[in-house]
Amino acid sequence: MIDILEKAGRPMSVAELGKALNVNRTTLYATLNTFVARDYLEKDPVSGHYSIGLRPVEIGLGYRRKYPFIQMMDAQAIQISKKWNLQVNIGVFRAPDRVIVLSTHSPGSAPGTSFLFFPSNVNFPAHATSLGKVFLSEMNDVELRSALDTMRLTALTEHTYTDRKAFFKHLRDLQKLGYTYEDNEYMDNIRCLGIGVKDHTRRVVAGMSVVLNPFITEEDRTVILQELVSVKNILSYNLGYQND
C-alpha cells in the first residue's frame, strides 16, 4: 500500500487503493484505520484521501544508522556543496543493479550555504550513474562479469551503456582513474563525478557524487575532482583502509 502511494506521488482515495490492491472496501477500511492509527498513513479530514504518514519517513531515516560512517561523509559533502554551490549525493550499493541515495546535500539560496534533504526517489540504476559505477568499477573481474550477467543495462538516454563488453571496459578504465564520471547517461544534460570510500576490508562501502552544473568549467572540474579524491583518501584512511 505504501509502495502504491509512493509511486502515485499523490494522496489516493479508498476506491483507488482498493482497485490497485484488488481488495474490497470492507477489508481495506480495517487495514487503513490500523495504518493511520500507527502513523504509517495520514487521512485528509476533508477529502478522505490517504497519503504516506510520518512512520515510514522515520524508518527510512533509521536505515542510515546501519552506516555509522555516513555522518563523516555528510560533513565532507557539506563543505563541497557550500564551496561550489553544487549538489552532493551519498549512497550505497544494493545488488544486483541499484544504488541507494542515503543523503543529498544541496546548495542553499544564499551563497556559501547548504542543506541536507532526503529525495523522494532514492533508488537509481547503478549502470547509468557515477555513484553506481563507484561500486561496480572496484569489483574484481570475476565479480564484475557475474554482476553484469544479471544486470539490466536499460537505455535511459542515447549515451547510456547498454553493451556489456563496452561497459566492462569502461569500468576497468574508471578503476585505473580512481574516480568515476557520468556524462548524460542517466538523464540528458546531467554530468557527475564520483568517488568510493573503502574500509579495512579493502572494499567500497559507500560512494559520493557531485552533480556538475553547466557553469562548471574544465578548470573547476579538475579542482573539484582533486578535492573529491582527497576526501576519498581521508575517509578511507579513517575507516581503516590501507593501500599497499
Coordinates of N, CA and C in Angstrom, one line a residue:
M1 N 0.8 -1.2 0.0 CA 0.0 0.0 0.0 C 0.9 1.3 0.0
I2 N 1.9 1.3 0.8 CA 2.8 2.4 0.9 C 3.6 2.5 -0.4
D3 N 3.9 1.4 -1.0 CA 4.6 1.4 -2.3 C 3.7 2.1 -3.4
I4 N 2.4 1.7 -3.3 CA 1.5 2.3 -4.3 C 1.4 3.8 -4.2
L5 N 1.2 4.2 -2.9 CA 1.1 5.7 -2.7 C 2.4 6.4 -3.1
E6 N 3.6 5.8 -2.8 CA 4.8 6.4 -3.2 C 4.9 6.6 -4.7
K7 N 4.6 5.5 -5.4 CA 4.7 5.6 -6.9 C 3.7 6.6 -7.5
A8 N 2.5 6.7 -6.8 CA 1.5 7.6 -7.3 C 1.9 9.0 -7.1
G9 N 2.6 9.3 -6.0 CA 3.1 10.7 -5.8 C 2.0 11.6 -5.4
R10 N 0.9 11.1 -4.9 CA -0.2 12.0 -4.5 C -1.2 11.2 -3.6
P11 N -2.0 11.9 -2.8 CA -3.0 11.1 -2.0 C -4.0 10.4 -2.9
M12 N -4.5 9.2 -2.3 CA -5.4 8.4 -3.1 C -6.6 8.1 -2.3
S13 N -7.7 7.9 -3.0 CA -9.0 7.6 -2.3 C -9.0 6.1 -2.0
V14 N -10.0 5.7 -1.2 CA -10.2 4.3 -0.9 C -10.5 3.5 -2.1
A15 N -11.3 4.0 -3.0 CA -11.6 3.3 -4.2 C -10.4 3.1 -5.1
E16 N -9.5 4.1 -5.2 CA -8.3 3.9 -6.0 C -7.4 2.9 -5.4
L17 N -7.2 2.9 -4.0 CA -6.4 2.0 -3.4 C -6.9 0.6 -3.5
G18 N -8.2 0.4 -3.3 CA -8.9 -0.9 -3.5 C -8.7 -1.5 -4.8
K19 N -8.8 -0.6 -5.9 CA -8.6 -1.1 -7.2 C -7.1 -1.5 -7.5
A20 N -6.2 -0.7 -7.0 CA -4.8 -1.0 -7.1 C -4.4 -2.3 -6.4
L21 N -5.0 -2.5 -5.2 CA -4.6 -3.7 -4.4 C -5.5 -4.9 -4.7
N22 N -6.6 -4.6 -5.4 CA -7.5 -5.7 -5.7 C -8.1 -6.3 -4.4
V23 N -8.5 -5.3 -3.5 CA -9.1 -5.7 -2.2 C -10.4 -4.9 -2.0
N24 N -11.4 -5.6 -1.4 CA -12.7 -5.0 -1.3 C -12.7 -3.9 -0.2
R25 N -13.6 -3.0 -0.2 CA -13.6 -1.8 0.7 C -13.6 -2.2 2.2
T26 N -14.5 -3.2 2.5 CA -14.6 -3.6 3.9 C -13.3 -4.0 4.5
T27 N -12.6 -4.9 3.8 CA -11.3 -5.4 4.2 C -10.3 -4.2 4.3
L28 N -10.3 -3.4 3.3 CA -9.4 -2.3 3.1 C -9.5 -1.2 4.2
Y29 N -10.8 -0.9 4.6 CA -11.0 0.1 5.7 C -10.3 -0.3 7.0
A30 N -10.4 -1.6 7.3 CA -9.8 -2.1 8.6 C -8.3 -1.9 8.5
T31 N -7.7 -2.2 7.4 CA -6.3 -2.0 7.3 C -5.9 -0.5 7.3
L32 N -6.6 0.3 6.6 CA -6.3 1.7 6.5 C -6.4 2.3 7.9
N33 N -7.4 2.0 8.7 CA -7.6 2.5 10.0 C -6.4 2.1 10.9
T34 N -5.9 0.9 10.8 CA -4.8 0.5 11.6 C -3.5 1.2 11.2
F35 N -3.3 1.4 9.9 CA -2.2 2.2 9.4 C -2.2 3.6 9.8
V36 N -3.4 4.2 9.8 CA -3.5 5.6 10.2 C -3.2 5.7 11.7
A37 N -3.7 4.8 12.5 CA -3.5 4.8 14.0 C -2.0 4.7 14.3
R38 N -1.3 4.0 13.5 CA 0.1 3.8 13.7 C 1.0 4.7 13.0
D39 N 0.5 5.7 12.4 CA 1.2 6.8 11.7 C 1.9 6.4 10.4
Y40 N 1.5 5.2 9.9 CA 2.1 4.8 8.6 C 1.4 5.5 7.4
L41 N 0.1 5.9 7.7 CA -0.7 6.7 6.7 C -1.3 7.9 7.4
E42 N -1.6 8.9 6.6 CA -2.4 10.0 7.1 C -3.7 10.1 6.2
K43 N -4.8 10.5 6.9 CA -6.1 10.6 6.2 C -6.5 12.1 6.2
D44 N -6.7 12.6 5.0 CA -7.2 14.0 4.9 C -8.6 14.1 5.4
P45 N -8.8 15.0 6.4 CA -10.2 15.1 7.0 C -11.2 15.6 6.1
V46 N -10.8 16.3 5.1 CA -11.8 16.9 4.1 C -12.1 16.0 3.0
S47 N -11.0 15.5 2.3 CA -11.2 14.7 1.1 C -11.4 13.2 1.4
G48 N -10.8 12.8 2.6 CA -10.8 11.4 2.9 C -9.8 10.6 2.2
H49 N -8.9 11.3 1.5 CA -7.8 10.6 0.8 C -6.7 10.3 1.7
Y50 N -5.9 9.2 1.3 CA -4.8 8.8 2.2 C -3.4 9.1 1.5
S51 N -2.5 9.4 2.4 CA -1.1 9.7 1.9 C -0.2 9.0 2.9
I52 N 1.1 9.0 2.6 CA 2.1 8.3 3.4 C 2.3 9.2 4.7
G53 N 2.4 8.5 5.8 CA 2.5 9.2 7.1 C 3.9 9.3 7.6
L54 N 4.1 9.7 8.8 CA 5.4 10.0 9.4 C 6.3 8.8 9.6
R55 N 5.6 7.7 10.0 CA 6.4 6.5 10.4 C 7.3 5.9 9.3
P56 N 6.9 5.8 8.1 CA 7.8 5.3 7.0 C 9.0 6.3 6.9
V57 N 8.8 7.6 7.1 CA 9.9 8.5 7.0 C 10.9 8.2 8.1
E58 N 10.4 8.0 9.3 CA 11.3 7.7 10.5 C 12.1 6.4 10.2
I59 N 11.4 5.4 9.7 CA 12.1 4.2 9.4 C 13.2 4.4 8.3
G60 N 12.8 5.2 7.3 CA 13.8 5.5 6.3 C 15.1 6.2 6.8
L61 N 14.8 7.1 7.7 CA 16.0 7.8 8.4 C 16.8 6.8 9.2
G62 N 16.1 5.9 9.8 CA 16.8 4.9 10.7 C 17.7 4.0 9.8
Y63 N 17.4 3.8 8.5 CA 18.2 3.0 7.7 C 19.6 3.5 7.6
R64 N 19.8 4.8 7.7 CA 21.1 5.4 7.7 C 22.0 5.0 8.9
R65 N 21.3 4.6 10.0 CA 22.1 4.2 11.2 C 22.8 2.9 10.9
K66 N 22.5 2.1 9.9 CA 23.3 1.0 9.5 C 24.7 1.3 9.1
Y67 N 24.9 2.6 8.7 CA 26.2 3.0 8.2 C 26.7 4.2 9.1
P68 N 27.4 3.9 10.2 CA 27.9 4.9 11.1 C 28.8 5.9 10.5
F69 N 29.4 5.5 9.3 CA 30.4 6.4 8.7 C 29.7 7.5 7.9
I70 N 28.4 7.4 7.7 CA 27.7 8.4 6.8 C 27.8 9.8 7.4
Q71 N 27.8 9.9 8.7 CA 28.0 11.3 9.3 C 29.3 11.9 8.9
M72 N 30.4 11.1 8.9 CA 31.6 11.7 8.4 C 31.6 12.1 7.0
M73 N 30.9 11.3 6.2 CA 30.7 11.7 4.7 C 29.9 12.9 4.6
D74 N 28.8 13.0 5.4 CA 27.9 14.2 5.3 C 28.7 15.5 5.6
A75 N 29.6 15.4 6.6 CA 30.4 16.6 6.9 C 31.3 17.1 5.7
Q76 N 31.9 16.1 5.0 CA 32.7 16.5 3.8 C 31.8 16.9 2.7
A77 N 30.6 16.3 2.5 CA 29.7 16.7 1.5 C 29.2 18.1 1.6
I78 N 29.0 18.5 2.9 CA 28.5 19.9 3.2 C 29.5 20.9 2.7
Q79 N 30.8 20.6 3.0 CA 31.9 21.5 2.6 C 31.9 21.7 1.1
I80 N 31.9 20.6 0.4 CA 31.9 20.7 -1.1 C 30.7 21.4 -1.7
S81 N 29.5 21.1 -1.1 CA 28.3 21.7 -1.6 C 28.3 23.2 -1.4
K82 N 28.8 23.6 -0.2 CA 28.9 25.1 0.1 C 29.9 25.8 -0.8
K83 N 31.0 25.2 -0.9 CA 32.1 25.9 -1.7 C 31.8 26.0 -3.1
W84 N 31.2 25.0 -3.7 CA 31.0 25.0 -5.2 C 29.5 25.3 -5.6
N85 N 28.7 25.3 -4.6 CA 27.2 25.6 -4.9 C 26.7 24.5 -5.8
L86 N 27.0 23.2 -5.4 CA 26.6 22.1 -6.2 C 25.9 21.0 -5.3
Q87 N 25.2 20.2 -5.9 CA 24.5 19.1 -5.2 C 25.5 17.9 -5.0
V88 N 25.5 17.4 -3.8 CA 26.4 16.2 -3.5 C 25.5 15.1 -2.9
N89 N 25.7 13.9 -3.5 CA 24.9 12.7 -3.0 C 25.8 11.7 -2.3
I90 N 25.3 11.0 -1.4 CA 26.0 9.9 -0.7 C 25.1 8.7 -0.8
G91 N 25.7 7.5 -1.2 CA 24.9 6.4 -1.4 C 25.6 5.1 -1.2
V92 N 24.9 4.0 -1.2 CA 25.4 2.6 -1.0 C 24.8 1.7 -2.1
F93 N 25.5 0.6 -2.4 CA 25.1 -0.3 -3.4 C 24.1 -1.4 -2.9
R94 N 23.1 -1.6 -3.8 CA 22.2 -2.8 -3.5 C 22.2 -3.7 -4.7
A95 N 22.8 -4.9 -4.5 CA 22.8 -5.8 -5.6 C 21.4 -6.2 -6.1
P96 N 21.3 -6.5 -7.3 CA 22.4 -6.6 -8.3 C 22.6 -5.4 -9.1
D97 N 21.7 -4.4 -9.1 CA 21.9 -3.3 -10.1 C 21.4 -1.9 -9.7
R98 N 21.3 -1.7 -8.3 CA 20.8 -0.4 -7.9 C 21.8 0.3 -6.9
V99 N 21.6 1.6 -6.8 CA 22.4 2.4 -5.8 C 21.3 3.2 -5.0
I100 N 21.5 3.2 -3.7 CA 20.5 3.8 -2.8 C 21.1 5.1 -2.3
V101 N 20.5 6.2 -2.5 CA 21.0 7.5 -2.0 C 20.5 7.7 -0.6
L102 N 21.5 7.8 0.4 CA 21.2 7.9 1.8 C 21.0 9.4 2.2
S103 N 21.7 10.3 1.5 CA 21.5 11.7 1.8 C 21.9 12.5 0.6
T104 N 21.3 13.7 0.5 CA 21.7 14.6 -0.6 C 21.9 16.0 0.0
H105 N 23.0 16.7 -0.3 CA 23.3 18.0 0.2 C 23.2 18.9 -1.0
S106 N 22.3 19.9 -0.9 CA 22.0 20.8 -2.0 C 22.4 22.3 -1.6
P107 N 22.8 23.1 -2.5 CA 23.2 24.4 -2.2 C 22.0 25.2 -1.8
G108 N 22.2 26.1 -0.7 CA 21.1 26.9 -0.3 C 20.9 28.1 -1.2
S109 N 19.8 28.9 -0.8 CA 19.5 30.1 -1.6 C 20.6 31.2 -1.5
A110 N 21.2 31.2 -0.3 CA 22.3 32.2 -0.1 C 23.7 31.5 -0.5
P111 N 24.6 32.3 -1.1 CA 25.9 31.8 -1.4 C 26.6 31.2 -0.2
G112 N 27.3 30.1 -0.3 CA 28.1 29.5 0.8 C 27.2 28.8 1.8
T113 N 26.0 28.4 1.4 CA 25.1 27.6 2.3 C 24.7 26.3 1.7
S114 N 24.4 25.4 2.5 CA 24.0 24.1 2.0 C 22.9 23.5 3.0
F115 N 22.0 22.6 2.5 CA 21.1 22.0 3.4 C 21.0 20.5 3.0
L116 N 20.7 19.7 4.0 CA 20.5 18.3 3.8 C 19.1 18.0 3.6
F117 N 18.8 17.2 2.6 CA 17.4 16.7 2.4 C 17.4 15.3 1.8
F118 N 16.3 14.6 1.9 CA 16.2 13.2 1.5 C 15.2 13.2 0.3
P119 N 15.7 12.9 -0.9 CA 14.9 13.0 -2.1 C 13.8 11.9 -2.0
S120 N 12.7 12.1 -2.7 CA 11.6 11.1 -2.8 C 12.1 9.9 -3.5
N121 N 12.9 10.1 -4.6 CA 13.5 9.0 -5.3 C 14.9 8.7 -4.8
V122 N 15.1 7.6 -4.1 CA 16.4 7.3 -3.6 C 17.0 6.1 -4.3
N123 N 16.3 5.5 -5.3 CA 16.7 4.3 -5.9 C 17.1 4.5 -7.4
F124 N 18.4 4.3 -7.7 CA 18.9 4.7 -9.0 C 19.6 3.5 -9.7
P125 N 19.6 3.4 -11.0 CA 20.3 2.3 -11.7 C 21.8 2.5 -11.6
A126 N 22.5 1.5 -11.2 CA 24.0 1.6 -11.0 C 24.7 1.8 -12.3
H127 N 24.2 1.2 -13.4 CA 25.0 1.3 -14.6 C 25.0 2.7 -15.3
A128 N 24.1 3.5 -14.9 CA 23.9 4.8 -15.5 C 24.3 6.0 -14.6
T129 N 24.9 5.7 -13.5 CA 25.2 6.8 -12.5 C 26.6 6.7 -12.1
S130 N 27.3 7.9 -11.8 CA 28.6 7.9 -11.3 C 28.7 7.2 -9.9
L131 N 27.6 7.3 -9.2 CA 27.6 6.7 -7.8 C 27.5 5.2 -7.9
G132 N 26.8 4.7 -8.9 CA 26.7 3.2 -9.0 C 28.0 2.7 -9.6
K133 N 28.7 3.4 -10.5 CA 29.9 3.0 -11.1 C 31.0 2.9 -10.1
V134 N 30.9 3.7 -9.0 CA 31.9 3.7 -7.9 C 32.1 2.2 -7.4
F135 N 30.9 1.6 -7.2 CA 30.9 0.2 -6.6 C 31.3 -0.8 -7.7
L136 N 30.8 -0.7 -8.9 CA 31.0 -1.6 -10.0 C 32.5 -1.6 -10.4
S137 N 33.1 -0.5 -10.5 CA 34.4 -0.4 -11.0 C 35.5 -1.0 -10.1
E138 N 35.1 -1.1 -8.8 CA 36.1 -1.7 -7.8 C 35.9 -3.2 -7.6
M139 N 34.9 -3.8 -8.3 CA 34.8 -5.2 -8.3 C 35.9 -5.9 -9.0
N140 N 36.3 -7.1 -8.6 CA 37.3 -7.8 -9.4 C 36.7 -8.3 -10.7
D141 N 37.5 -8.8 -11.6 CA 36.9 -9.2 -12.9 C 35.8 -10.3 -12.8
V142 N 36.0 -11.3 -11.9 CA 35.0 -12.3 -11.8 C 33.7 -11.8 -11.2
E143 N 33.8 -10.9 -10.2 CA 32.6 -10.3 -9.6 C 31.9 -9.4 -10.6
L144 N 32.7 -8.7 -11.3 CA 32.1 -7.7 -12.3 C 31.3 -8.5 -13.4
R145 N 32.0 -9.5 -13.9 CA 31.3 -10.2 -15.0 C 30.0 -10.9 -14.5
S146 N 30.1 -11.4 -13.3 CA 28.9 -12.0 -12.7 C 27.8 -11.0 -12.5
A147 N 28.2 -9.8 -12.0 CA 27.2 -8.7 -11.8 C 26.6 -8.3 -13.2
L148 N 27.4 -8.1 -14.2 CA 26.9 -7.7 -15.5 C 26.0 -8.7 -16.1
D149 N 26.2 -10.0 -15.8 CA 25.4 -11.0 -16.4 C 24.0 -10.9 -15.9
T150 N 23.8 -10.4 -14.7 CA 22.4 -10.3 -14.2 C 21.9 -8.9 -14.2
M151 N 22.7 -8.0 -14.6 CA 22.3 -6.6 -14.6 C 21.5 -6.2 -15.8
R152 N 20.5 -5.4 -15.6 CA 19.7 -4.8 -16.8 C 20.3 -3.5 -17.2
L153 N 20.9 -3.5 -18.4 CA 21.6 -2.3 -18.9 C 20.5 -1.5 -19.7
T154 N 19.5 -1.0 -19.0 CA 18.5 -0.3 -19.7 C 18.9 1.0 -20.3
A155 N 18.6 1.3 -21.5 CA 18.9 2.6 -22.1 C 18.0 3.7 -21.6
L156 N 18.6 4.7 -20.9 CA 17.9 5.8 -20.3 C 18.0 7.0 -21.2
T157 N 19.2 7.1 -21.8 CA 19.4 8.2 -22.8 C 20.2 7.5 -23.9
E158 N 20.5 8.3 -25.0 CA 21.3 7.7 -26.1 C 22.8 7.5 -25.6
H159 N 23.2 8.0 -24.5 CA 24.5 7.9 -24.0 C 24.7 6.7 -23.0
T160 N 23.6 6.1 -22.6 CA 23.7 5.0 -21.6 C 24.4 3.8 -22.1
Y161 N 25.3 3.2 -21.3 CA 26.0 2.0 -21.7 C 25.0 0.8 -21.7
T162 N 24.8 0.2 -22.9 CA 23.9 -1.0 -22.9 C 24.6 -2.2 -23.4
D163 N 25.8 -2.1 -23.9 CA 26.6 -3.2 -24.3 C 27.5 -3.7 -23.2
R164 N 27.4 -4.9 -22.7 CA 28.1 -5.4 -21.6 C 29.6 -5.4 -21.8
K165 N 30.1 -5.7 -23.0 CA 31.5 -5.7 -23.2 C 32.1 -4.3 -23.1
A166 N 31.4 -3.4 -23.7 CA 31.9 -2.0 -23.7 C 31.8 -1.4 -22.3
F167 N 30.8 -1.8 -21.6 CA 30.6 -1.3 -20.2 C 31.7 -1.9 -19.3
F168 N 32.0 -3.1 -19.5 CA 33.1 -3.8 -18.7 C 34.4 -3.0 -18.9
K169 N 34.8 -2.7 -20.2 CA 36.0 -2.0 -20.5 C 35.9 -0.6 -19.8
H170 N 34.8 0.1 -19.9 CA 34.6 1.4 -19.3 C 34.9 1.4 -17.8
L171 N 34.4 0.4 -17.1 CA 34.5 0.3 -15.7 C 36.0 0.0 -15.3
R172 N 36.7 -0.8 -16.1 CA 38.1 -1.1 -15.9 C 38.9 0.2 -16.1
D173 N 38.5 1.0 -17.0 CA 39.2 2.3 -17.3 C 39.0 3.2 -16.1
L174 N 37.8 3.2 -15.5 CA 37.5 4.0 -14.4 C 38.3 3.6 -13.2
Q175 N 38.4 2.3 -13.0 CA 39.2 1.8 -11.9 C 40.6 2.3 -11.9
K176 N 41.2 2.4 -13.1 CA 42.6 2.9 -13.2 C 42.6 4.4 -12.9
L177 N 41.5 5.1 -13.2 CA 41.5 6.6 -12.9 C 41.4 6.9 -11.4
G178 N 40.7 6.0 -10.7 CA 40.5 6.2 -9.3 C 39.3 7.0 -9.0
Y179 N 38.5 7.3 -10.0 CA 37.2 8.0 -9.8 C 36.3 7.6 -10.9
T180 N 35.0 8.0 -10.8 CA 34.0 7.7 -11.8 C 33.4 9.0 -12.4
Y181 N 32.8 8.9 -13.5 CA 32.1 10.0 -14.1 C 30.8 9.5 -14.8
E182 N 29.9 10.4 -14.9 CA 28.6 10.2 -15.6 C 28.4 11.3 -16.6
D183 N 28.2 11.0 -17.8 CA 28.0 12.1 -18.9 C 26.8 11.9 -19.7
N184 N 25.7 12.5 -19.2 CA 24.4 12.4 -19.9 C 23.9 10.9 -20.0
E185 N 24.2 10.1 -19.1 CA 23.9 8.6 -19.2 C 22.6 8.3 -18.5
Y186 N 22.3 9.0 -17.3 CA 21.1 8.7 -16.6 C 20.0 9.7 -17.1
M187 N 20.4 10.9 -17.4 CA 19.5 12.0 -17.8 C 20.3 13.0 -18.7
D188 N 19.6 13.5 -19.7 CA 20.3 14.4 -20.6 C 20.7 15.7 -19.8
N189 N 21.8 16.2 -20.1 CA 22.4 17.5 -19.5 C 22.7 17.3 -18.0
I190 N 23.0 16.1 -17.6 CA 23.4 15.8 -16.3 C 24.8 15.2 -16.3
R191 N 25.8 15.8 -15.7 CA 27.1 15.3 -15.6 C 27.5 15.2 -14.1
C192 N 28.2 14.1 -13.7 CA 28.5 13.9 -12.3 C 29.9 13.3 -12.2
L193 N 30.6 13.5 -11.1 CA 31.8 12.9 -10.7 C 31.6 12.1 -9.4
G194 N 32.2 10.9 -9.3 CA 32.0 10.1 -8.1 C 33.3 9.5 -7.6
I195 N 33.3 9.2 -6.3 CA 34.4 8.5 -5.6 C 33.9 7.5 -4.7
G196 N 34.6 6.4 -4.4 CA 34.2 5.4 -3.5 C 35.1 5.4 -2.2
V197 N 34.5 5.2 -1.1 CA 35.2 5.2 0.2 C 35.3 3.7 0.6
K198 N 36.5 3.3 0.9 CA 36.8 1.9 1.3 C 37.0 1.8 2.8
D199 N 36.8 0.6 3.4 CA 37.1 0.4 4.8 C 38.2 -0.6 5.0
H200 N 38.4 -1.2 6.2 CA 39.5 -2.1 6.4 C 39.4 -3.4 5.6
T201 N 38.3 -3.7 5.1 CA 38.1 -4.9 4.2 C 38.6 -4.7 2.8
R202 N 39.0 -3.4 2.5 CA 39.5 -3.0 1.2 C 38.4 -3.0 0.1
R203 N 37.2 -2.9 0.6 CA 36.1 -2.9 -0.4 C 35.3 -1.5 -0.2
V204 N 34.7 -1.1 -1.3 CA 34.0 0.2 -1.3 C 32.7 0.0 -0.4
V205 N 32.5 0.8 0.6 CA 31.3 0.7 1.4 C 30.3 1.8 1.2
A206 N 30.8 2.9 0.6 CA 29.9 4.0 0.3 C 30.5 4.8 -0.8
G207 N 29.6 5.6 -1.5 CA 30.1 6.4 -2.6 C 29.6 7.9 -2.4
M208 N 30.3 8.8 -3.0 CA 29.9 10.2 -3.0 C 30.0 10.7 -4.5
S209 N 28.9 11.4 -4.9 CA 28.9 12.0 -6.2 C 28.6 13.5 -6.2
V210 N 29.1 14.2 -7.1 CA 28.9 15.7 -7.2 C 28.2 15.9 -8.6
V211 N 27.1 16.6 -8.6 CA 26.4 16.9 -9.8 C 26.9 18.2 -10.3
L212 N 27.5 18.2 -11.5 CA 28.1 19.4 -12.1 C 27.0 20.2 -12.9
N213 N 27.0 21.5 -12.6 CA 26.1 22.3 -13.4 C 26.7 22.8 -14.7
P214 N 26.0 23.4 -15.6 CA 26.6 23.8 -16.9 C 27.6 24.9 -16.8
F215 N 27.7 25.6 -15.6 CA 28.6 26.7 -15.5 C 30.0 26.3 -15.0
I216 N 30.1 25.0 -14.7 CA 31.4 24.5 -14.2 C 32.4 24.4 -15.3
T217 N 33.5 25.0 -15.2 CA 34.5 25.0 -16.3 C 35.4 23.7 -16.2
E218 N 36.2 23.4 -17.2 CA 37.1 22.3 -17.1 C 38.1 22.5 -16.0
E219 N 38.5 23.7 -15.8 CA 39.4 24.0 -14.7 C 38.7 23.8 -13.3
D220 N 37.5 24.2 -13.2 CA 36.7 23.9 -12.0 C 36.6 22.4 -11.7
R221 N 36.3 21.7 -12.8 CA 36.1 20.2 -12.7 C 37.4 19.6 -12.2
T222 N 38.5 20.0 -12.7 CA 39.8 19.5 -12.2 C 40.0 19.7 -10.7
V223 N 39.7 20.9 -10.2 CA 39.9 21.2 -8.8 C 38.9 20.4 -8.0
I224 N 37.6 20.3 -8.4 CA 36.6 19.5 -7.7 C 37.0 18.1 -7.6
L225 N 37.5 17.6 -8.7 CA 38.0 16.2 -8.7 C 39.1 15.9 -7.7
Q226 N 40.1 16.9 -7.7 CA 41.2 16.8 -6.7 C 40.6 16.7 -5.3
E227 N 39.7 17.6 -5.0 CA 39.1 17.6 -3.7 C 38.3 16.3 -3.4
L228 N 37.6 15.8 -4.3 CA 36.9 14.5 -4.1 C 37.9 13.4 -3.8
V229 N 39.0 13.3 -4.6 CA 39.9 12.2 -4.4 C 40.6 12.4 -3.0
S230 N 40.8 13.6 -2.6 CA 41.4 13.9 -1.2 C 40.4 13.4 -0.2
V231 N 39.1 13.7 -0.4 CA 38.0 13.2 0.6 C 38.0 11.7 0.6
K232 N 38.1 11.1 -0.5 CA 38.1 9.6 -0.6 C 39.3 9.1 0.2
N233 N 40.5 9.6 0.1 CA 41.6 9.1 0.8 C 41.5 9.3 2.3
I234 N 41.0 10.5 2.7 CA 40.9 10.8 4.1 C 39.9 9.9 4.8
L235 N 38.7 9.8 4.2 CA 37.6 8.9 4.8 C 38.0 7.5 4.8
S236 N 38.6 7.0 3.7 CA 39.1 5.6 3.7 C 40.1 5.3 4.7
Y237 N 41.0 6.2 4.9 CA 42.0 6.0 6.0 C 41.4 6.0 7.3
N238 N 40.4 6.9 7.6 CA 39.7 6.9 8.9 C 38.9 5.6 9.1
L239 N 38.5 4.9 8.0 CA 37.8 3.6 8.2 C 38.7 2.4 8.2
G240 N 40.0 2.7 8.2 CA 41.0 1.6 8.4 C 41.5 1.0 7.1
Y241 N 41.2 1.7 6.0 CA 41.8 1.2 4.7 C 43.2 1.5 4.6
Q242 N 44.0 0.5 4.1 CA 45.5 0.7 3.9 C 45.8 0.3 2.5
N243 N 46.4 1.2 1.8 CA 46.8 1.0 0.4 C 48.2 0.4 0.4
D244 N 48.4 -0.7 -0.3 CA 49.8 -1.3 -0.3 C 50.7 -0.4 -1.1

